[in-house]
One Martini backbone bead per residue (centre of mass of N, CA, C, O) as a GRO file, in nm:
protein
  249
    1MET     BB    1   1.887  -5.128   1.258
    2GLU     BB    2   2.003  -5.090   1.591
    3LEU     BB    3   2.002  -4.871   1.855
    4LYS     BB    4   2.077  -4.930   2.198
    5ALA     BB    5   1.982  -4.797   2.544
    6HIS     BB    6   2.073  -4.925   2.876
    7ALA     BB    7   2.055  -4.754   3.117
    8ILE     BB    8   2.234  -4.494   3.087
    9SER     BB    9   2.528  -4.323   3.287
   10VAL     BB   10   2.654  -4.051   3.428
   11GLN     BB   11   2.962  -3.919   3.596
   12GLY     BB   12   3.064  -3.657   3.729
   13PRO     BB   13   3.279  -3.462   3.956
   14HIS     BB   14   3.000  -3.364   4.124
   15ALA     BB   15   2.760  -3.462   3.930
   16PRO     BB   16   2.547  -3.592   3.744
   17MET     BB   17   2.480  -3.606   3.405
   18LEU     BB   18   2.338  -3.893   3.364
   19HIS     BB   19   2.050  -4.019   3.386
   20ALA     BB   20   1.890  -4.321   3.353
   21THR     BB   21   1.889  -4.390   2.993
   22SER     BB   22   1.640  -4.510   2.753
   23ILE     BB   23   1.719  -4.600   2.391
   24SER     BB   24   1.554  -4.650   2.057
   25VAL     BB   25   1.693  -4.653   1.689
   26SER     BB   26   1.596  -4.691   1.372
   27ASP     BB   27   1.550  -4.688   1.085
   28HIS     BB   28   1.340  -4.477   1.003
   29GLN     BB   29   1.395  -4.295   1.279
   30LEU     BB   30   1.265  -4.067   1.552
   31VAL     BB   31   1.427  -3.893   1.798
   32LEU     BB   32   1.283  -3.672   2.062
   33LEU     BB   33   1.511  -3.590   2.353
   34THR     BB   34   1.441  -3.437   2.647
   35GLY     BB   35   1.591  -3.154   2.859
   36TYR     BB   36   1.768  -2.989   3.056
   37PRO     BB   37   1.981  -2.771   2.996
   38GLY     BB   38   2.315  -2.941   2.951
   39PRO     BB   39   2.523  -3.243   3.000
   40GLY     BB   40   2.336  -3.453   2.908
   41HIS     BB   41   2.331  -3.423   2.635
   42VAL     BB   42   2.642  -3.460   2.567
   43ALA     BB   43   2.638  -3.738   2.696
   44LEU     BB   44   2.462  -3.899   2.533
   45ALA     BB   45   2.592  -3.861   2.250
   46LEU     BB   46   2.874  -3.997   2.363
   47GLY     BB   47   2.735  -4.272   2.431
   48LEU     BB   48   2.596  -4.340   2.163
   49SER     BB   49   2.886  -4.314   2.003
   50GLY     BB   50   3.139  -4.411   2.189
   51ARG     BB   51   3.269  -4.147   2.326
   52LEU     BB   52   3.156  -4.243   2.604
   53LYS     BB   53   3.150  -4.429   2.896
   54PRO     BB   54   2.949  -4.558   3.083
   55ASN     BB   55   2.862  -4.603   3.419
   56GLY     BB   56   2.606  -4.734   3.325
   57GLY     BB   57   2.516  -4.959   3.134
   58ASP     BB   58   2.449  -4.958   2.787
   59VAL     BB   59   2.545  -4.994   2.428
   60GLN     BB   60   2.374  -5.110   2.117
   61LEU     BB   61   2.438  -5.255   1.767
   62ASP     BB   62   2.286  -5.506   1.707
   63GLY     BB   63   2.463  -5.636   1.981
   64ASP     BB   64   2.694  -5.423   1.987
   65THR     BB   65   2.971  -5.287   2.211
   66SER     BB   66   3.158  -5.158   2.012
   67GLY     BB   67   3.315  -4.850   2.011
   68ARG     BB   68   3.424  -4.845   1.730
   69VAL     BB   69   3.144  -4.919   1.580
   70LEU     BB   70   2.995  -4.657   1.696
   71ARG     BB   71   3.204  -4.461   1.592
   72GLN     BB   72   3.132  -4.526   1.278
   73ARG     BB   73   2.788  -4.534   1.284
   74VAL     BB   74   2.784  -4.275   1.509
   75ALA     BB   75   2.690  -3.917   1.455
   76VAL     BB   76   2.770  -3.605   1.587
   77VAL     BB   77   2.579  -3.275   1.555
   78ASP     BB   78   2.679  -3.002   1.705
   79THR     BB   79   2.841  -3.042   1.963
   80PRO     BB   80   2.908  -2.901   2.250
   81GLY     BB   81   3.287  -2.894   2.240
   82ILE     BB   82   3.306  -3.117   1.991
   83THR     BB   83   3.153  -3.029   1.684
   84GLU     BB   84   3.129  -2.760   1.695
   85PRO     BB   85   3.218  -2.509   1.516
   86ASP     BB   86   3.387  -2.238   1.439
   87ASP     BB   87   3.228  -1.939   1.417
   88ALA     BB   88   3.467  -1.743   1.277
   89LEU     BB   89   3.450  -1.927   1.040
   90PRO     BB   90   3.416  -1.990   0.719
   91VAL     BB   91   3.212  -2.189   0.555
   92ARG     BB   92   3.420  -2.300   0.362
   93THR     BB   93   3.609  -2.414   0.571
   94VAL     BB   94   3.404  -2.616   0.715
   95VAL     BB   95   3.356  -2.764   0.492
   96GLY     BB   96   3.653  -2.855   0.407
   97GLU     BB   97   3.683  -3.012   0.633
   98GLU     BB   98   3.432  -3.209   0.650
   99LEU     BB   99   3.502  -3.342   0.363
  100ALA     BB  100   3.808  -3.473   0.452
  101ILE     BB  101   3.703  -3.642   0.656
  102ALA     BB  102   3.489  -3.793   0.466
  103GLY     BB  103   3.705  -3.831   0.197
  104HIS     BB  104   3.696  -3.596   0.007
  105LYS     BB  105   3.704  -3.330  -0.215
  106ALA     BB  106   3.852  -3.000  -0.032
  107GLY     BB  107   3.871  -2.795  -0.243
  108ARG     BB  108   3.745  -2.508  -0.365
  109LYS     BB  109   3.598  -2.623  -0.606
  110ALA     BB  110   3.474  -2.855  -0.413
  111VAL     BB  111   3.319  -2.671  -0.235
  112ASP     BB  112   3.161  -2.492  -0.429
  113ALA     BB  113   2.998  -2.734  -0.559
  114TRP     BB  114   2.875  -2.834  -0.297
  115LEU     BB  115   2.729  -2.546  -0.239
  116ALA     BB  116   2.566  -2.539  -0.477
  117GLU     BB  117   2.401  -2.813  -0.483
  118HIS     BB  118   2.277  -2.689  -0.202
  119ASP     BB  119   2.226  -2.368  -0.218
  120TRP     BB  120   2.501  -2.223  -0.076
  121ALA     BB  121   2.690  -2.028  -0.198
  122GLU     BB  122   2.596  -1.741  -0.028
  123PHE     BB  123   2.747  -1.886   0.223
  124ALA     BB  124   3.085  -1.895   0.188
  125GLU     BB  125   3.206  -1.622   0.345
  126ARG     BB  126   3.066  -1.653   0.606
  127ARG     BB  127   3.031  -1.650   0.910
  128PHE     BB  128   2.893  -1.937   1.086
  129GLU     BB  129   2.729  -1.767   1.283
  130HIS     BB  130   2.526  -1.645   1.049
  131LEU     BB  131   2.369  -1.875   1.013
  132PRO     BB  132   2.091  -1.985   0.983
  133VAL     BB  133   1.992  -2.253   1.179
  134GLY     BB  134   1.878  -2.426   0.964
  135VAL     BB  135   2.127  -2.408   0.774
  136ARG     BB  136   2.332  -2.517   0.978
  137THR     BB  137   2.216  -2.781   1.043
  138GLU     BB  138   2.176  -2.903   0.742
  139MET     BB  139   2.515  -2.879   0.677
  140LEU     BB  140   2.607  -3.074   0.889
  141ALA     BB  141   2.441  -3.320   0.828
  142GLU     BB  142   2.543  -3.318   0.526
  143LEU     BB  143   2.845  -3.365   0.606
  144THR     BB  144   2.808  -3.618   0.797
  145VAL     BB  145   2.663  -3.811   0.546
  146ALA     BB  146   2.892  -3.833   0.368
  147ARG     BB  147   2.990  -4.050   0.553
  148PRO     BB  148   2.907  -4.387   0.451
  149GLU     BB  149   2.902  -4.511   0.754
  150VAL     BB  150   2.682  -4.366   0.847
  151LYS     BB  151   2.332  -4.421   1.014
  152PHE     BB  152   2.365  -4.251   1.284
  153VAL     BB  153   2.212  -3.950   1.414
  154ILE     BB  154   2.303  -3.668   1.628
  155LEU     BB  155   2.115  -3.386   1.766
  156THR     BB  156   2.255  -3.130   1.960
  157MET     BB  157   2.075  -2.852   2.047
  158PRO     BB  158   1.954  -2.675   1.837
  159ASP     BB  159   1.789  -2.468   2.048
  160ARG     BB  160   2.046  -2.309   2.159
  161LEU     BB  161   2.023  -2.094   1.854
  162GLY     BB  162   1.721  -2.095   1.805
  163GLY     BB  163   1.452  -2.012   1.600
  164ASP     BB  164   1.296  -2.276   1.457
  165PRO     BB  165   1.240  -2.612   1.517
  166HIS     BB  166   1.067  -2.668   1.237
  167GLU     BB  167   1.337  -2.716   1.088
  168TRP     BB  168   1.517  -2.906   1.233
  169TYR     BB  169   1.321  -3.149   1.242
  170ALA     BB  170   1.291  -3.173   0.927
  171VAL     BB  171   1.559  -3.252   0.889
  172GLY     BB  172   1.529  -3.491   1.016
  173ARG     BB  173   1.327  -3.649   0.878
  174GLU     BB  174   1.483  -3.640   0.603
  175LEU     BB  175   1.711  -3.837   0.723
  176ALA     BB  176   1.505  -4.086   0.759
  177SER     BB  177   1.383  -4.111   0.485
  178ARG     BB  178   1.677  -4.206   0.401
  179GLY     BB  179   1.755  -4.423   0.650
  180TYR     BB  180   1.807  -4.302   0.929
  181GLY     BB  181   1.883  -4.272   1.247
  182VAL     BB  182   1.736  -4.066   1.465
  183VAL     BB  183   1.848  -3.790   1.711
  184ILE     BB  184   1.721  -3.548   1.915
  185THR     BB  185   1.788  -3.264   2.114
  186CYS     BB  186   1.602  -3.091   2.375
  187ALA     BB  187   1.399  -2.899   2.490
  188ASP     BB  188   1.064  -2.886   2.600
  189ALA     BB  189   0.956  -2.654   2.454
  190SER     BB  190   1.003  -2.768   2.159
  191ALA     BB  191   0.800  -2.996   2.186
  192ARG     BB  192   0.577  -2.814   2.256
  193LEU     BB  193   0.582  -2.678   1.970
  194LEU     BB  194   0.554  -2.913   1.805
  195GLY     BB  195   0.374  -3.190   1.916
  196VAL     BB  196   0.593  -3.408   2.016
  197GLU     BB  197   0.650  -3.707   2.154
  198ALA     BB  198   0.883  -3.726   2.413
  199ALA     BB  199   1.136  -3.793   2.523
  200GLN     BB  200   1.369  -3.866   2.848
  201LEU     BB  201   1.576  -3.779   3.020
  202GLY     BB  202   1.586  -3.994   3.294
  203SER     BB  203   1.437  -4.245   3.118
  204VAL     BB  204   1.325  -4.595   3.104
  205SER     BB  205   1.036  -4.499   2.963
  206GLN     BB  206   0.945  -4.510   2.631
  207PRO     BB  207   0.837  -4.402   2.373
  208ASP     BB  208   0.810  -4.432   2.037
  209PRO     BB  209   0.934  -4.407   1.760
  210VAL     BB  210   0.931  -4.219   1.473
  211GLN     BB  211   0.766  -4.307   1.180
  212VAL     BB  212   0.926  -4.283   0.865
  213GLU     BB  213   0.872  -4.249   0.520
  214ALA     BB  214   1.013  -4.326   0.255
  215VAL     BB  215   1.155  -4.225   0.005
  216ALA     BB  216   1.036  -4.181  -0.314
  217PRO     BB  217   1.092  -4.298  -0.615
  218VAL     BB  218   1.220  -4.132  -0.888
  219ASP     BB  219   1.154  -4.103  -1.204
  220PRO     BB  220   1.286  -4.084  -1.496
  221VAL     BB  221   1.297  -3.836  -1.728
  222VAL     BB  222   1.121  -3.820  -2.028
  223PRO     BB  223   1.155  -3.707  -2.287
  224ILE     BB  224   0.959  -3.507  -2.543
  225GLU     BB  225   0.907  -3.536  -2.826
  226ASP     BB  226   0.872  -3.341  -3.131
  227GLU     BB  227   0.566  -3.375  -3.343
  228GLU     BB  228   0.549  -3.166  -3.555
  229PRO     BB  229   0.722  -3.242  -3.789
  230ALA     BB  230   0.587  -3.505  -3.847
  231ALA     BB  231   0.302  -3.372  -3.903
  232GLU     BB  232   0.408  -3.226  -4.130
  233GLU     BB  233   0.539  -3.475  -4.311
  234ALA     BB  234   0.235  -3.604  -4.335
  235GLU     BB  235   0.087  -3.388  -4.470
  236THR     BB  236   0.270  -3.363  -4.735
  237GLU     BB  237   0.244  -3.669  -4.840
  238GLU     BB  238  -0.075  -3.609  -4.867
  239GLU     BB  239  -0.301  -3.560  -5.063
  240PRO     BB  240  -0.483  -3.353  -5.186
  241VAL     BB  241  -0.787  -3.158  -5.120
  242VAL     BB  242  -1.099  -3.114  -5.331
  243ASP     BB  243  -1.409  -3.094  -5.235
  244GLY     BB  244  -1.342  -3.361  -5.031
  245LYS     BB  245  -1.128  -3.475  -5.267
  246LYS     BB  246  -0.906  -3.632  -5.424
  247ASP     BB  247  -0.659  -3.550  -5.633
  248GLU     BB  248  -0.684  -3.736  -5.960
  249ALA     BB  249  -0.456  -3.612  -6.155
   0.00000   0.00000   0.00000
């Protein structure tokens, strides 16, 4: 499956929000997309996900330009003013809301179980704004892909919150290894720190996406049976040995 934008642009009320930008990403691929912090990041995320119709160019998902299909398959994560959670809310509340949107059980017991499953139980009562940046990004990404119809994920400016770029980039790579197509928008400085060749907002000529190897299947663990009792039983059944010879008495 391929998500492809051809020279999409978005005009704001007073000036262009997004100059013509082309981008493509497929399963198991990651695109790091950089540009000056501002509305262009949000405009691109909304355009790619079918939530905003570009003024120029088009977006296709395997050749389909339907906004309905794009909105179903392409999700935006932590986009400022759009999908970012209310920072004053407790983590447990945010998780419950997102699980409900994904069609999962969202009661307190289900939320606590989900947090424990991901080793985040310690954060349940914290205000969302107090999460470490890496945990915040990973948690919102995991809640997003809890929706089974999502195949492409756009992480929007995770570096606006500070933290180590390697943490949220690792989240993107992990998602790509599981088969998602991933786009991460960030500032140029973050891409330089990561040492990754990045695509550019406002460009129609872009480098190839990063291809991420699929997660290797894990063989089920087969319990090793305790063989000591069997060995002891064999010893008791064997005839005793005296002076190197079996007792023939």
